[in-house]
CSV table of N, CA and C in Angstrom, one decimal:
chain,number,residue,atom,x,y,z
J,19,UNK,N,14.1,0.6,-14.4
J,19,UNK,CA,13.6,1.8,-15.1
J,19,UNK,C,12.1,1.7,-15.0
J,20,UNK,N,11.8,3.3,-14.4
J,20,UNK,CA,9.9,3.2,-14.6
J,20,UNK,C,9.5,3.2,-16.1
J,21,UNK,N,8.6,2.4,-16.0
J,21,UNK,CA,7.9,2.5,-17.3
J,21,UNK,C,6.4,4.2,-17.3
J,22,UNK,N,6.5,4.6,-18.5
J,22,UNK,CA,5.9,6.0,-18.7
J,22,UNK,C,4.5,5.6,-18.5
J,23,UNK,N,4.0,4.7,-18.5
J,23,UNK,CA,2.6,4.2,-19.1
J,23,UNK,C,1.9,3.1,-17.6
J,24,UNK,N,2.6,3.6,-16.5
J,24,UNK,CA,1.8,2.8,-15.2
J,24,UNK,C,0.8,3.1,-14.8
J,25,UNK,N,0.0,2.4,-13.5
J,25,UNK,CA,-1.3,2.7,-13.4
J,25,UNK,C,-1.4,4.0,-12.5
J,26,UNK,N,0.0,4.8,-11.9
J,26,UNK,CA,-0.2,5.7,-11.3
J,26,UNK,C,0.1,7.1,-12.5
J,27,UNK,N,1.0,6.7,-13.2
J,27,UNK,CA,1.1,8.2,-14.5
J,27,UNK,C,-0.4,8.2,-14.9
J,28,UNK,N,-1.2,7.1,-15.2
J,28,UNK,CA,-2.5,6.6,-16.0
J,28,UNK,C,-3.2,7.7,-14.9
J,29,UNK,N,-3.2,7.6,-13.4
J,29,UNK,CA,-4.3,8.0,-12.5
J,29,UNK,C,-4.4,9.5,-12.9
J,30,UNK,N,-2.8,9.8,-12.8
J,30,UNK,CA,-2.4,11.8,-12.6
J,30,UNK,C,-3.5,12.0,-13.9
J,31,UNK,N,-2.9,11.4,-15.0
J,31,UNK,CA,-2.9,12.3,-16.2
J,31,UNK,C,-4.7,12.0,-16.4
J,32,UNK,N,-5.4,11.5,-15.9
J,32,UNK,CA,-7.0,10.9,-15.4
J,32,UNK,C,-7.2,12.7,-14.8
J,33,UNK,N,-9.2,12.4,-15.2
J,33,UNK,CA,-9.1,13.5,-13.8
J,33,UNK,C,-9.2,12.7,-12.5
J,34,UNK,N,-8.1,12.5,-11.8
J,34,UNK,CA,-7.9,12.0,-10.6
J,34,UNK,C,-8.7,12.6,-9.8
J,35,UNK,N,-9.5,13.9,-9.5
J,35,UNK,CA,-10.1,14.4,-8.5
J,35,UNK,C,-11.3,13.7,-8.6
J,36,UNK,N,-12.1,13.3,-9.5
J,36,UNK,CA,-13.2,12.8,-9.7
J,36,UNK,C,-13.1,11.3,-9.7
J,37,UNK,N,-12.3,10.5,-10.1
J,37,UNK,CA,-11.4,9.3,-9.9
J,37,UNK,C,-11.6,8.9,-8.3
J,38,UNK,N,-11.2,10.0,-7.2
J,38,UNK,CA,-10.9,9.7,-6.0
J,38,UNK,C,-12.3,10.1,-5.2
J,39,UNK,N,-13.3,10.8,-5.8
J,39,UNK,CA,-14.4,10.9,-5.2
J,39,UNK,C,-15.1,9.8,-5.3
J,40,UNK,N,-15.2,9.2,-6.9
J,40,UNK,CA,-16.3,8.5,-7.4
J,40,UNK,C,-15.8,7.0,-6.2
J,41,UNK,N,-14.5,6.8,-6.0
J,41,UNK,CA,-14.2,5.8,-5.3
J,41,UNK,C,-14.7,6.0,-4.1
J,42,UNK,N,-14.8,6.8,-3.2
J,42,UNK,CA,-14.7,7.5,-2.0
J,42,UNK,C,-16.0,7.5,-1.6
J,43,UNK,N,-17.3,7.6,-2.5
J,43,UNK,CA,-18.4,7.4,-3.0
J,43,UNK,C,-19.2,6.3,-3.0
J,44,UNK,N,-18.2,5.2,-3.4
J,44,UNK,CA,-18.8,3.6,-3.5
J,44,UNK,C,-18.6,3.2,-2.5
J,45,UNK,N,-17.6,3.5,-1.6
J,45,UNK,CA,-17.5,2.6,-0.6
J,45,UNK,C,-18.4,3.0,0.5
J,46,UNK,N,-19.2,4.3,0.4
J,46,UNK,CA,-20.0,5.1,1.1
J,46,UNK,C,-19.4,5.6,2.2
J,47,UNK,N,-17.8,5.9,2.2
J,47,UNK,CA,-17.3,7.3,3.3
J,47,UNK,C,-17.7,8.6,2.9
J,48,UNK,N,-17.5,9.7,4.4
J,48,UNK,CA,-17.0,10.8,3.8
J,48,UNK,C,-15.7,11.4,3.2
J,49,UNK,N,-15.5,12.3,3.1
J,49,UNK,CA,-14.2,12.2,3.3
J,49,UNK,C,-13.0,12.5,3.9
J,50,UNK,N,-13.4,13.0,5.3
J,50,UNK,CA,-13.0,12.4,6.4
J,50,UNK,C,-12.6,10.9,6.6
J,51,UNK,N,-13.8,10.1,6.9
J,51,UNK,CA,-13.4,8.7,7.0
J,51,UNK,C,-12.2,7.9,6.0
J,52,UNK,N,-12.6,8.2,4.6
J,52,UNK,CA,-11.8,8.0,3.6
J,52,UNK,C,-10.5,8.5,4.2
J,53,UNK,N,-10.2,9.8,4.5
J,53,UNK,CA,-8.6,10.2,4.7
J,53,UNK,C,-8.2,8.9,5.4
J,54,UNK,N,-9.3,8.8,6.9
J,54,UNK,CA,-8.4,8.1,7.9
J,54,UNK,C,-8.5,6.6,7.4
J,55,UNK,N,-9.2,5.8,6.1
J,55,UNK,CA,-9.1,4.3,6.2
J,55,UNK,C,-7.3,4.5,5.0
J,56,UNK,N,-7.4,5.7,4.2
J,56,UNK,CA,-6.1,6.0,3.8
J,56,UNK,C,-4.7,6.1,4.3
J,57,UNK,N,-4.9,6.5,5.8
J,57,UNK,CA,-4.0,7.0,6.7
J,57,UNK,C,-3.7,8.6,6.3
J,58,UNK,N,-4.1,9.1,5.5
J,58,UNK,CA,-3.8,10.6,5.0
J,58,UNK,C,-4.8,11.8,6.3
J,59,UNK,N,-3.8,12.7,6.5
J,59,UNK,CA,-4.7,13.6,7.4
J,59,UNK,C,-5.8,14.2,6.5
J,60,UNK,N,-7.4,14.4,6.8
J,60,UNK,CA,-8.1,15.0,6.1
J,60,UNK,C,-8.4,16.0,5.4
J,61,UNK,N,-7.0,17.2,6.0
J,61,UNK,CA,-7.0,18.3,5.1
J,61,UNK,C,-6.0,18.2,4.0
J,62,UNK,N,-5.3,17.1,4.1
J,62,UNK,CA,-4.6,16.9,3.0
J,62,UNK,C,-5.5,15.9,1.8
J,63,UNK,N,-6.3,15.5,2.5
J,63,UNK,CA,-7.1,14.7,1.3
J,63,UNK,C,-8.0,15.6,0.6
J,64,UNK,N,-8.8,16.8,1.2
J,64,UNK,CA,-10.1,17.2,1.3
J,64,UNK,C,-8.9,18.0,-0.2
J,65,UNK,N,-7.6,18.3,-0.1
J,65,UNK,CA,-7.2,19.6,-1.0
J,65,UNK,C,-6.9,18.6,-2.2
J,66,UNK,N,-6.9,17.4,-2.1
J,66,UNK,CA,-6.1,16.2,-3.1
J,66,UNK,C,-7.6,15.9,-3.8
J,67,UNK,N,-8.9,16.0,-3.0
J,67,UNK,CA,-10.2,15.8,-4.2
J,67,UNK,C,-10.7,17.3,-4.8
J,68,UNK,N,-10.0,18.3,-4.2
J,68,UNK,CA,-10.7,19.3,-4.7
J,68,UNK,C,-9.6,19.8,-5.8
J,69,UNK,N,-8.5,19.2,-6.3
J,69,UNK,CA,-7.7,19.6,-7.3
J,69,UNK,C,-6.5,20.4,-6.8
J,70,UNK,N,-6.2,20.7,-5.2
J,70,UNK,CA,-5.2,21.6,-4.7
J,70,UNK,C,-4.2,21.2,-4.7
J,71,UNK,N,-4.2,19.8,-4.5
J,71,UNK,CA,-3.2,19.0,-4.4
J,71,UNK,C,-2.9,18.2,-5.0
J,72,UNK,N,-1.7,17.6,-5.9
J,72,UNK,CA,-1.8,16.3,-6.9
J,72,UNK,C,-1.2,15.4,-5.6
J,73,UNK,N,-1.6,14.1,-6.0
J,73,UNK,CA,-1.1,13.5,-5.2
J,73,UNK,C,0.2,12.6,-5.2
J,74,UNK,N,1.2,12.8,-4.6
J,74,UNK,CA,2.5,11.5,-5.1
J,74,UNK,C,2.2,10.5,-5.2
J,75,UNK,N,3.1,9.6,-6.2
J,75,UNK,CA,3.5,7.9,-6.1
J,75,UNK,C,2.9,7.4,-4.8
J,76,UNK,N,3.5,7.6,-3.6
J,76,UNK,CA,4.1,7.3,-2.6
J,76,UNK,C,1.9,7.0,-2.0
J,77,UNK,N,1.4,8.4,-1.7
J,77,UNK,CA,-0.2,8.8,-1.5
J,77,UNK,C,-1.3,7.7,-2.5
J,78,UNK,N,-0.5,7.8,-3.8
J,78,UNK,CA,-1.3,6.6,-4.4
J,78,UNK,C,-1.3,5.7,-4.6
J,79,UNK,N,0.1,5.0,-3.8
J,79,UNK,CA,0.0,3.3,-3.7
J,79,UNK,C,-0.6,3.5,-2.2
J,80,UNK,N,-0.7,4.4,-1.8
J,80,UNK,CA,-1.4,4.4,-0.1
J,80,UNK,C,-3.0,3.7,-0.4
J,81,UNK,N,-4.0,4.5,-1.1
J,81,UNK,CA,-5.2,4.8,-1.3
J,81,UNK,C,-5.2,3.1,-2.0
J,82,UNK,N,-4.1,2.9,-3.1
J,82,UNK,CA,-4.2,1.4,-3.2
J,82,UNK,C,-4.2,0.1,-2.5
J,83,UNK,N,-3.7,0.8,-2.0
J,83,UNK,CA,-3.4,-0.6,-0.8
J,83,UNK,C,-4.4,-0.7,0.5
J,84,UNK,N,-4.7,0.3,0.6
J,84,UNK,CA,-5.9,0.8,1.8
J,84,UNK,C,-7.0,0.7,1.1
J,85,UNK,N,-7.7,0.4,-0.4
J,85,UNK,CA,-8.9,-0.5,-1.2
J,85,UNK,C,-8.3,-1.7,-0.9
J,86,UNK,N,-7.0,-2.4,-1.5
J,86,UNK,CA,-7.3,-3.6,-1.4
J,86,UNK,C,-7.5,-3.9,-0.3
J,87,UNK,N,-6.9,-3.5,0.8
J,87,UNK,CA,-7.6,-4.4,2.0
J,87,UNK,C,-8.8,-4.3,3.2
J,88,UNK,N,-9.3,-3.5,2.2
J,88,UNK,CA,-10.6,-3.2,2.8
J,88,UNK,C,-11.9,-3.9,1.7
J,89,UNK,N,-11.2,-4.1,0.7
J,89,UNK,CA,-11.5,-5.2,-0.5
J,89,UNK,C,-11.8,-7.1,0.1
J,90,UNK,N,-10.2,-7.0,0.4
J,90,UNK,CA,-10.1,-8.5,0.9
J,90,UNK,C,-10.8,-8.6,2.4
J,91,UNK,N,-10.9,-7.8,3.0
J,91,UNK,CA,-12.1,-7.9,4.6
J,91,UNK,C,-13.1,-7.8,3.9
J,92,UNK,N,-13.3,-7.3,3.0
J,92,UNK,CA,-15.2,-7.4,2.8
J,92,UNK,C,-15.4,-8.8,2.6
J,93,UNK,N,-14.6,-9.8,2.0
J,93,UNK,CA,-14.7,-10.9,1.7
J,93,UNK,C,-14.4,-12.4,2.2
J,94,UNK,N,-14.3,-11.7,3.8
J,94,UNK,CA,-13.7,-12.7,4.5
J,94,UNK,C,-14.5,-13.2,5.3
């Protein structure tokens, strides 16, 4: 059973659009680059920061998993 209160219900109900810039931001991509270290095609990202698109479960363990290990190479 999902629990109501995970860190991806936490992101939606966030303003995720600004969530996904400010991140997108630190790492100093555009957001082009961003789509592609995400694996997401760019016009699907570019509509996911501008609010067109919410993003699935599935897009936001992407974007998680694609920080962490761009996380763990910064540090190796």
């Amino acid at each position: 059973m999902r629990r109501f209160s995970d860190s991806f219900a936490a992101f939606i109900v966030s303003p995720y659009t600004e969530a996904l810039k400010a991140i997108r931001e630190e790492i100093k991509l555009n957001q082009r680059e961003f789509a592609e270290l995400v694996g997401l095609k760019a016009s699907y990202y570019y509509q996911m920061e501008k609010g067109n698109r919410r993003p699935a479960r599935k897009v936001y363990q992407q974007i998680i998993d694609a920080l962490n290990a761009k996380q763990s190479t910064n540090f190796t």
